[in-house]
mmCIF file of N, CA and C in Angstrom:
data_model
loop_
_atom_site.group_PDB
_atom_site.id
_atom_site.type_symbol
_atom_site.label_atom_id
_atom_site.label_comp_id
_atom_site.label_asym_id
_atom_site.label_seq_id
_atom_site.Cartn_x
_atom_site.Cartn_y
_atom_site.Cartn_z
ATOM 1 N N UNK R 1 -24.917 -15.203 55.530
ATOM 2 C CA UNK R 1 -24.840 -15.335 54.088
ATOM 3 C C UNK R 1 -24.377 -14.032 53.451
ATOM 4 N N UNK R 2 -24.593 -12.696 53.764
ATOM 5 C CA UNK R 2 -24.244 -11.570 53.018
ATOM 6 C C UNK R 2 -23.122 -11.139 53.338
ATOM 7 N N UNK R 3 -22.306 -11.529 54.734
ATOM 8 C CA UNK R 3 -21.211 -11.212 54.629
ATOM 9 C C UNK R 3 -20.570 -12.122 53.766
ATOM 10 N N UNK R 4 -20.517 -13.666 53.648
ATOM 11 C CA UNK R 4 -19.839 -14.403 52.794
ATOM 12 C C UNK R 4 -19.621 -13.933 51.048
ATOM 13 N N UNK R 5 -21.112 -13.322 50.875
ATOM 14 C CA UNK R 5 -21.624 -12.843 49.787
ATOM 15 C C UNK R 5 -20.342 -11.213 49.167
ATOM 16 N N UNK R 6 -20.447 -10.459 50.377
ATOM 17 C CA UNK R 6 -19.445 -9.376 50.640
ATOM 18 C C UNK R 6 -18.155 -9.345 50.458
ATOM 19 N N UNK R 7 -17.875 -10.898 51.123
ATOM 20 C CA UNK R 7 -16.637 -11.386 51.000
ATOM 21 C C UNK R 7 -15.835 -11.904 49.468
ATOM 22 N N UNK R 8 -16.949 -12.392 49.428
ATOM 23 C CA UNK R 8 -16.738 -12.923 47.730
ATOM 24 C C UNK R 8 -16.863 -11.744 47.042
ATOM 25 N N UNK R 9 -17.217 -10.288 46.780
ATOM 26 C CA UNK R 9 -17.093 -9.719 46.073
ATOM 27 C C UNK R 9 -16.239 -9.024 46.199
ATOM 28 N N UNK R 10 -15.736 -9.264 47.556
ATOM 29 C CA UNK R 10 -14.351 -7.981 47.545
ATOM 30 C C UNK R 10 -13.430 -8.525 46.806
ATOM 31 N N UNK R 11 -13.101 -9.818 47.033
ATOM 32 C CA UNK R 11 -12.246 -11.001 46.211
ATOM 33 C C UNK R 11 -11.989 -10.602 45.134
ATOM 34 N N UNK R 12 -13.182 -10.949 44.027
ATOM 35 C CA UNK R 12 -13.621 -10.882 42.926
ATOM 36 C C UNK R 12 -12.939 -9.374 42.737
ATOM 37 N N UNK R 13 -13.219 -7.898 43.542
ATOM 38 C CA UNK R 13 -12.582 -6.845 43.129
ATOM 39 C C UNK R 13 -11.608 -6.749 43.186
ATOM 40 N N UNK R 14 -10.315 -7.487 44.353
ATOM 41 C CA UNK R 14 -9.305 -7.210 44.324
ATOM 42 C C UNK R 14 -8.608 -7.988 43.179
ATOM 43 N N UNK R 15 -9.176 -8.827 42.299
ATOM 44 C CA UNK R 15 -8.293 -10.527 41.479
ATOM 45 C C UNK R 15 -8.611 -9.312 39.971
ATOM 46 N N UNK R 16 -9.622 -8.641 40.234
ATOM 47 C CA UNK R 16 -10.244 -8.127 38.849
ATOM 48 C C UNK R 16 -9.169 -6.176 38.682
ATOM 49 N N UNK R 17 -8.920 -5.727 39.655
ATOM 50 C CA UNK R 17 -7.771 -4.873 39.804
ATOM 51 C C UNK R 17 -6.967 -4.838 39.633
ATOM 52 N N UNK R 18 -6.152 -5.947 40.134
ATOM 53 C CA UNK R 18 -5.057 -6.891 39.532
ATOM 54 C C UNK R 18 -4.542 -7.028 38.649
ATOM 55 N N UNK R 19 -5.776 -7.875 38.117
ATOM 56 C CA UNK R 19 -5.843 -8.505 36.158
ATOM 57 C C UNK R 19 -5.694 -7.130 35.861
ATOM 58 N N UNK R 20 -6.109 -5.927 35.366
ATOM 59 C CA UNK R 20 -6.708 -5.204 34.665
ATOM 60 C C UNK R 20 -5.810 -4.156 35.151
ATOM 61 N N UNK R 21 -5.270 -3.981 36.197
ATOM 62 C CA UNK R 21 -4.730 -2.646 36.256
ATOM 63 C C UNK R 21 -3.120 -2.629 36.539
ATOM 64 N N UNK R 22 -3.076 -3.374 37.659
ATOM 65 C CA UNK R 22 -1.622 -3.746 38.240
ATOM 66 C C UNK R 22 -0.729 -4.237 37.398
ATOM 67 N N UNK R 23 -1.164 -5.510 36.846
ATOM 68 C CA UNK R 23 -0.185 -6.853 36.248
ATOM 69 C C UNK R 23 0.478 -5.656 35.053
ATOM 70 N N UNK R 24 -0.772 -4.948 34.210
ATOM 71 C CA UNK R 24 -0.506 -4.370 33.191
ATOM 72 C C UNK R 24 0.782 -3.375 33.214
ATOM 73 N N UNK R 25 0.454 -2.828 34.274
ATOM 74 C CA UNK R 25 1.093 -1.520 35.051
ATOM 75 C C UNK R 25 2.466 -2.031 35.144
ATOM 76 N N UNK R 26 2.202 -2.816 35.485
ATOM 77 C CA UNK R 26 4.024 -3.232 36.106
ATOM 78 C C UNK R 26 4.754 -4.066 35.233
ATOM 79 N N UNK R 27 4.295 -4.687 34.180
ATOM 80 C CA UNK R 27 4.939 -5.175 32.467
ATOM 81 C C UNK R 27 5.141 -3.868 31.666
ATOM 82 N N UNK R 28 4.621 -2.515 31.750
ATOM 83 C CA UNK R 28 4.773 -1.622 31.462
ATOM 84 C C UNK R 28 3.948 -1.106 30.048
ATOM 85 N N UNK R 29 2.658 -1.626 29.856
ATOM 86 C CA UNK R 29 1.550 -1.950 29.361
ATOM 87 C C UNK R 29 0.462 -1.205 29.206
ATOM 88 N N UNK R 30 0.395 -0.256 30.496
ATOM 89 C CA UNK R 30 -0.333 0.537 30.468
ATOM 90 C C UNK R 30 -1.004 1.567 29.808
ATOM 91 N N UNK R 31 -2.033 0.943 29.594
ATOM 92 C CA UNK R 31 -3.411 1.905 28.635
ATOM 93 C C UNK R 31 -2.969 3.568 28.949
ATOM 94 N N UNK R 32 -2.983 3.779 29.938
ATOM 95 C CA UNK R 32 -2.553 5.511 30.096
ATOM 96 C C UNK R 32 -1.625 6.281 29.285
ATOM 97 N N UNK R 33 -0.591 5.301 30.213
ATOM 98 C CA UNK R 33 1.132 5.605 29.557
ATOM 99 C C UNK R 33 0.969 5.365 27.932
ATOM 100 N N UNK R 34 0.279 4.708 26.827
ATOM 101 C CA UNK R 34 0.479 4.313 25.827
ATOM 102 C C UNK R 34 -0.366 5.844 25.148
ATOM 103 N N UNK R 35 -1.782 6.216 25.707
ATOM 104 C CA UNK R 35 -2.412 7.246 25.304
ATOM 105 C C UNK R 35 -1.883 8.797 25.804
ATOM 106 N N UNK R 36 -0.983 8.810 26.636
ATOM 107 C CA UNK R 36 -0.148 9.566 26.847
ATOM 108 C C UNK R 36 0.859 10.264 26.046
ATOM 109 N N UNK R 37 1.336 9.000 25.293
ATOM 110 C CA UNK R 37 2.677 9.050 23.977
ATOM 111 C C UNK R 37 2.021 9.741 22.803
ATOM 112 N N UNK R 38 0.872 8.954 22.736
ATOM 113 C CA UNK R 38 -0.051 9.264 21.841
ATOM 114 C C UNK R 38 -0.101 10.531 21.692
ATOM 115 N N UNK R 39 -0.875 11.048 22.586
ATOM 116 C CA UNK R 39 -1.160 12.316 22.756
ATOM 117 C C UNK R 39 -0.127 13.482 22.516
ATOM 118 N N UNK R 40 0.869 13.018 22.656
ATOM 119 C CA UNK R 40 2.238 14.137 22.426
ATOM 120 C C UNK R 40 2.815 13.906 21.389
ATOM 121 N N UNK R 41 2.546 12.919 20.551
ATOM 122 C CA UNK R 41 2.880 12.791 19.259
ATOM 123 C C UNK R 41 2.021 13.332 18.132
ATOM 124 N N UNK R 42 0.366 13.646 18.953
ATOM 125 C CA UNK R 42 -0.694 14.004 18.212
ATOM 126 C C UNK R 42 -0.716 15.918 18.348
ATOM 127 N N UNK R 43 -0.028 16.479 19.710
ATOM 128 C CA UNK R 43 0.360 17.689 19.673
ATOM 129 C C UNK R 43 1.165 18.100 18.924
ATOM 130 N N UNK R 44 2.844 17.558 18.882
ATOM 131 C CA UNK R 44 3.684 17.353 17.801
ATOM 132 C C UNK R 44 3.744 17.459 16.657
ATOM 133 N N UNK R 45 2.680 16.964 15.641
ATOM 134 C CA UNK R 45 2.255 17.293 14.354
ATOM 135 C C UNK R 45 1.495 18.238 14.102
ATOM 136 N N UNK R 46 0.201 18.463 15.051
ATOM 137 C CA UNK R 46 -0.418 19.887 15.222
ATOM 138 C C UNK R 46 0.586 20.931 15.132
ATOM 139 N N UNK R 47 1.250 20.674 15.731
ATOM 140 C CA UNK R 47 1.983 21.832 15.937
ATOM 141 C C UNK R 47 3.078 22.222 14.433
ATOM 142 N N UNK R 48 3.320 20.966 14.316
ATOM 143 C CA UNK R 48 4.227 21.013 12.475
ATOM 144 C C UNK R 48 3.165 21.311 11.638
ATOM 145 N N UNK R 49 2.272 21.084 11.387
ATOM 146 C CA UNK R 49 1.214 21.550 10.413
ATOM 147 C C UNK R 49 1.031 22.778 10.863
ATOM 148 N N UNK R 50 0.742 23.306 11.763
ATOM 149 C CA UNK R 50 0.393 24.989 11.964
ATOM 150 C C UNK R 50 1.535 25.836 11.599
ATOM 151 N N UNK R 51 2.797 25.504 11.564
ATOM 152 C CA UNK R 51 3.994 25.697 11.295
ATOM 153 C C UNK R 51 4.579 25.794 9.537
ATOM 154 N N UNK R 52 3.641 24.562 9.041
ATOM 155 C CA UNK R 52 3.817 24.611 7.865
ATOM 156 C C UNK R 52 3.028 25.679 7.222
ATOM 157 N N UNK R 53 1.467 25.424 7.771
ATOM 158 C CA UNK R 53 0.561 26.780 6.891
ATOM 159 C C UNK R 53 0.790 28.066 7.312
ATOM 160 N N UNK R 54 1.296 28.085 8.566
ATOM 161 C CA UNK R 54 1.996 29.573 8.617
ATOM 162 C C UNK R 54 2.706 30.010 7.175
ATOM 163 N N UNK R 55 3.558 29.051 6.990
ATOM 164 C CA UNK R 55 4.554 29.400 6.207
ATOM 165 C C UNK R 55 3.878 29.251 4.689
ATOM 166 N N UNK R 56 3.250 28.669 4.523
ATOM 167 C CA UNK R 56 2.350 28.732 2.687
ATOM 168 C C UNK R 56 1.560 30.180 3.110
ATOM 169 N N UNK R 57 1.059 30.648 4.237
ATOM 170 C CA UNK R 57 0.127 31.697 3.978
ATOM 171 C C UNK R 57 0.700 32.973 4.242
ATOM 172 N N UNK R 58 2.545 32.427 4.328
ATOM 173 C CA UNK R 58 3.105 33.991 4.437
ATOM 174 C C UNK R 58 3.778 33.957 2.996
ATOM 175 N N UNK R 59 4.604 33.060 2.239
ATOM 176 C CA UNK R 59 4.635 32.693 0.706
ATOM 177 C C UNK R 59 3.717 33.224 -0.494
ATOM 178 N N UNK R 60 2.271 32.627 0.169
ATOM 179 C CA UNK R 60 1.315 32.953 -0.958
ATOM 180 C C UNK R 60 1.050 34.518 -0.736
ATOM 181 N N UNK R 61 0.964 35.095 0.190
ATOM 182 C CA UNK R 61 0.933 36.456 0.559
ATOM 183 C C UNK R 61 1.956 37.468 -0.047
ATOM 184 N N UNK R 62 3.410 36.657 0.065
ATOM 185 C CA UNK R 62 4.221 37.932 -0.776
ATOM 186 C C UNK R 62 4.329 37.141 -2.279
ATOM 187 N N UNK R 63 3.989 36.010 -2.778
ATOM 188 C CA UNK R 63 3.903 35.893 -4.252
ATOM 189 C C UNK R 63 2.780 36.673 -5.280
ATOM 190 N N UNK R 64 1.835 37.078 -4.013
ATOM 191 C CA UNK R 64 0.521 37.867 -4.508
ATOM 192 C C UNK R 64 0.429 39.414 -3.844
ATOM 193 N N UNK R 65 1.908 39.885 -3.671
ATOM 194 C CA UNK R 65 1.951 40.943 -3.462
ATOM 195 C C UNK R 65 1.138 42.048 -2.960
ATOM 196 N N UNK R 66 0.246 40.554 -1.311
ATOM 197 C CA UNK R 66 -0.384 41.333 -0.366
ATOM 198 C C UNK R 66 0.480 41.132 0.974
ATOM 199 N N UNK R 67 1.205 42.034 0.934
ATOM 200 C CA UNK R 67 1.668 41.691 2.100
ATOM 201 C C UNK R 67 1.172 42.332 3.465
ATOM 202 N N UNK R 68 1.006 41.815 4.712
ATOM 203 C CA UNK R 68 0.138 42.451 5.682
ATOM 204 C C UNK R 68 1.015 43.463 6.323
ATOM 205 N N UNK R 69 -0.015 44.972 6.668
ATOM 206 C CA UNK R 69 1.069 46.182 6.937
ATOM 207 C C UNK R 69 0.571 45.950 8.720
ATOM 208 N N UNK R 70 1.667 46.055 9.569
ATOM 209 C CA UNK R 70 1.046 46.199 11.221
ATOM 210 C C UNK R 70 1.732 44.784 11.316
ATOM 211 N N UNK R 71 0.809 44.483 12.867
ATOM 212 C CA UNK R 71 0.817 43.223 13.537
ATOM 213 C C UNK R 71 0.529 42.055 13.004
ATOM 214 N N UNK R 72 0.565 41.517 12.668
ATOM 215 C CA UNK R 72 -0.204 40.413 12.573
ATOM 216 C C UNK R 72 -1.289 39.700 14.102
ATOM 217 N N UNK R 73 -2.286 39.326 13.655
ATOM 218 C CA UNK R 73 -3.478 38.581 14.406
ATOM 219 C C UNK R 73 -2.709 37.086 14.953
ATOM 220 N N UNK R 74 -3.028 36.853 16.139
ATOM 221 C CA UNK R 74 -2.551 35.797 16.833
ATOM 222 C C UNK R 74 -2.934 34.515 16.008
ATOM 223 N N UNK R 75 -2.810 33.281 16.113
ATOM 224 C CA UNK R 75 -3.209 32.755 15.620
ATOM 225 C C UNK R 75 -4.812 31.962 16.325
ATOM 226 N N UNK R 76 -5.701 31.690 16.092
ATOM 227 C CA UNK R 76 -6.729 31.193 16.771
ATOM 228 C C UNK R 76 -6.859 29.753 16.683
ATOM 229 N N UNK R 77 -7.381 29.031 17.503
ATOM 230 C CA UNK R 77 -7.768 28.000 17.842
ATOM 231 C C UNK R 77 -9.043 27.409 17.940
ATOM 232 N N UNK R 78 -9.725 26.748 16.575
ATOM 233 C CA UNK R 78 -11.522 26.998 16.514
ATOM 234 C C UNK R 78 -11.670 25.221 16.947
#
């Protein structure tokens, strides 16, 4: 009985792998690949917004005639 039992669950894992991972995978569907895009589209704008306030906080700096003498500080990441 427990191998039959064994048997039936490997089944059940390989039909449920399948469904859920493969079929998806290979229609080109994939949960990964989609949060992947995501993700580089969500760096992408980070990166244009840090780009933009760079640029208002070097503007507002010489409209208020502080302008910074030296290096400037890296930018940080909180």
């Amino acid at each position: 009985m427990s191998t039959g039992l064994a048997a039936l669950l490997a089944i059940a894992t390989i039909a449920a792998v399948y469904y859920f991972c493969v079929r998806p995978h290979r229609r080109g569907k994939c949960a990964t690949a989609s949060n992947l895009a995501q993700n580089a589209d969500v760096d992408r704008q980070v990166a244009e917004l840090r780009e933009e306030l760079r640029v208002l906080r070097a503007q507002d700096a010489l409209d208020s005639g502080r302008v910074p003498s030296g290096e400037p500080a890296p930018p940080t990441d909180a």
